[in-house]
């Protein structure tokens, strides 16, 4: 009762504050004070133009909860990647994933999203690069190379952006060619031999044709040491595989990538605008930083080559591990099935490097059919390949190891017709088509399969699964202004999604069907076919030039599919789509001669058929590994979000954000949590079996930043800035851990507060910047992700520690 009361109090507080802000805004002109610069101009909040509703619009006129950040703002905050850019956005989570998931991210907004990189799973947050949909979480932590702005749309965007944007959408916009014959070069050096080089050049080829090229290079040593266990512990009897100085093999968490983007823009007149762009990224580095937090597995098949059991002796410390790239050959020690005693297990090996290669091309054509009607075509093709190996036990023990390779290509085409019909109606009609094929190759060496203390069978197999995903949609959006200051926005989108998945489960020779999973080999899963009609209705009213309030209802959904990792035939199960309806009221204000910007919103989510991945599921085929997505139940959620920007005096800026969200499961599918058949149950005993909120949801998140630009006269400008951000705690696995269990003690993600500081000197012409930055100023130790396999029988919990305190010096020259 206390939790529900707190959430209701927060929601009521939001409504009171919103109403107060409206009243304040109506009175603001009477007592607003202007503070002038030396040239007599007043200091005000920036005009930020967004395109969330398909046309250019002031952020403060858009009836959507949006966080919009310009490239200059992101640079001031020392943001280098998309995850850095979203760290100050309310209710938004975008974090790099653990080593087991390669070069992917976990993305959610208002608790709705996805963390699994597997192409069989759909993301719940739509990510867009220059209006082109990016279909996967792999490679999505984009470098902020030559970025113009980033828009974060909170709440379901099922109508406006469509595909899989149930939590919201994140839109990355590059700087466009202008023909100005300008550009910049920047260089950074910092902690652990960090080197960043960035540059961009804008050039005019003819009166009608301009281009822009930008590039980035990054290199930095890692911060988690990987030691050779046998070398570091010679008395253990574990064979040394050869460590370097002090038994150090390499360091995880390092950085190494190159990126290039080129654009050509043909703009012969006011009617036609053609943009062709291409990009290429290559990243090669060791695994994401990881440490072992818990280890306990007495199964003799997982012991080291010389028989040491898997236990806490392999916990290295907060900044090191004993990661290996393979497992030893052995003979299976049978327990439950005596006939398997002595079954041969081959040695497996992989690479210590995670390698991502990604490229794409796109074309955007805008043509004005008349003064009131514009046609836009967006065509895109993209490919990527990500190869990585993962040692789940971070030790020389033989618990679990896997090689992974994901290849993916995707084609998309969108046509959009926009019409401005007088001063009253602004309409958009469009269609979208996408076709994607991925192949997920994996070699898995899993030796912990057991029923209690008794081993069952060895699980060494190759999977080579093709996945084909297609989507077709038609949509319409109309904005009507029936009276001064009143706007009504309505939209519909019809989507048809399909997904086809085929399982291949072979022995390590790559030819023979696996003896334990052979029943799945070559089996085409039941295809997913789904139709969905999403809608959005929004009403906004401008009470004064300073205050606009809005209310909206919007829906979204995430497509279903088939569980991509069946470890037995019973786990080859389908799952359906999940759906959300969002009710929202908000207010956007620019007060005191636009020196204070305060945006507030309160939302309520009606969420159905949540897709949750179980890492323990003995009810589906018995004990052993599990990574099974299923529709677990329904929930209600409510929250409040606030953003503020204040410029009280010349040169000073203060910005902040706050979000709070409460979550309540209304019913849970009993088959998913305890194996008992039945309808979705609201029984308290069933509800208690699942965590009180989904993965990726934080109850609290806040940030505050401040900077002051000091005028040094002919010596230029000096700008100190500090940012402090808090991200709340999150759950580990889906099922509620027993009190005092390893999952309860080590598997949860605690909240953390980070501070960044930056000092920038600019010359008087503002074309030369020199900056000193320190990130994680107070050297906070925290985890960005955890991987708990105790419920699956592996007996391990690992964590991905965030980056420690780092410093860097940057020089940027504009020309």
Coordinates of N, CA and C in Angstrom, one line a residue, residues 113 131 152 156 165 204 226 257 262 386 545 559 562 597 628 657 787:
X113 N 11.3 -1.9 -23.5 CA 12.5 -1.9 -24.4 C 12.9 -3.4 -24.6
X131 N 16.6 9.8 -40.1 CA 15.2 9.3 -40.5 C 15.2 7.9 -41.0
X152 N 15.0 12.6 -28.3 CA 14.5 11.4 -27.6 C 13.0 11.6 -27.3
X156 N 5.0 5.7 -26.3 CA 4.9 5.0 -27.5 C 4.7 5.9 -28.7
X165 N 8.4 0.9 -31.6 CA 8.7 2.1 -30.8 C 7.7 2.2 -29.7
X204 N 31.6 23.0 -51.3 CA 30.7 23.3 -52.4 C 31.4 22.8 -53.7
X226 N 43.0 -8.9 -17.5 CA 42.8 -10.3 -17.6 C 44.1 -11.1 -17.4
X257 N 38.2 1.9 -32.7 CA 37.3 1.9 -33.9 C 37.7 3.1 -34.8
X262 N 30.0 10.1 -45.4 CA 30.0 11.0 -46.5 C 28.6 11.3 -47.0
X386 N 29.0 -8.9 -36.6 CA 29.6 -8.8 -35.2 C 30.1 -10.2 -34.8
X545 N 2.0 33.1 -24.9 CA 3.2 32.8 -25.6 C 4.2 32.0 -24.7
X559 N 6.6 -6.6 -31.9 CA 6.2 -7.8 -32.5 C 6.7 -9.0 -31.8
X562 N 9.6 -16.3 -32.1 CA 9.9 -17.6 -31.5 C 11.1 -17.5 -30.6
X597 N 13.0 27.6 -18.8 CA 12.2 26.7 -19.5 C 11.9 25.5 -18.6
X628 N 14.4 -18.3 -22.4 CA 13.1 -18.4 -23.1 C 12.3 -17.2 -22.9
X657 N 16.9 17.4 -15.0 CA 15.8 16.6 -15.3 C 15.5 15.6 -14.1
X787 N 25.1 -10.4 -15.3 CA 24.7 -11.6 -16.0 C 24.6 -12.7 -15.0

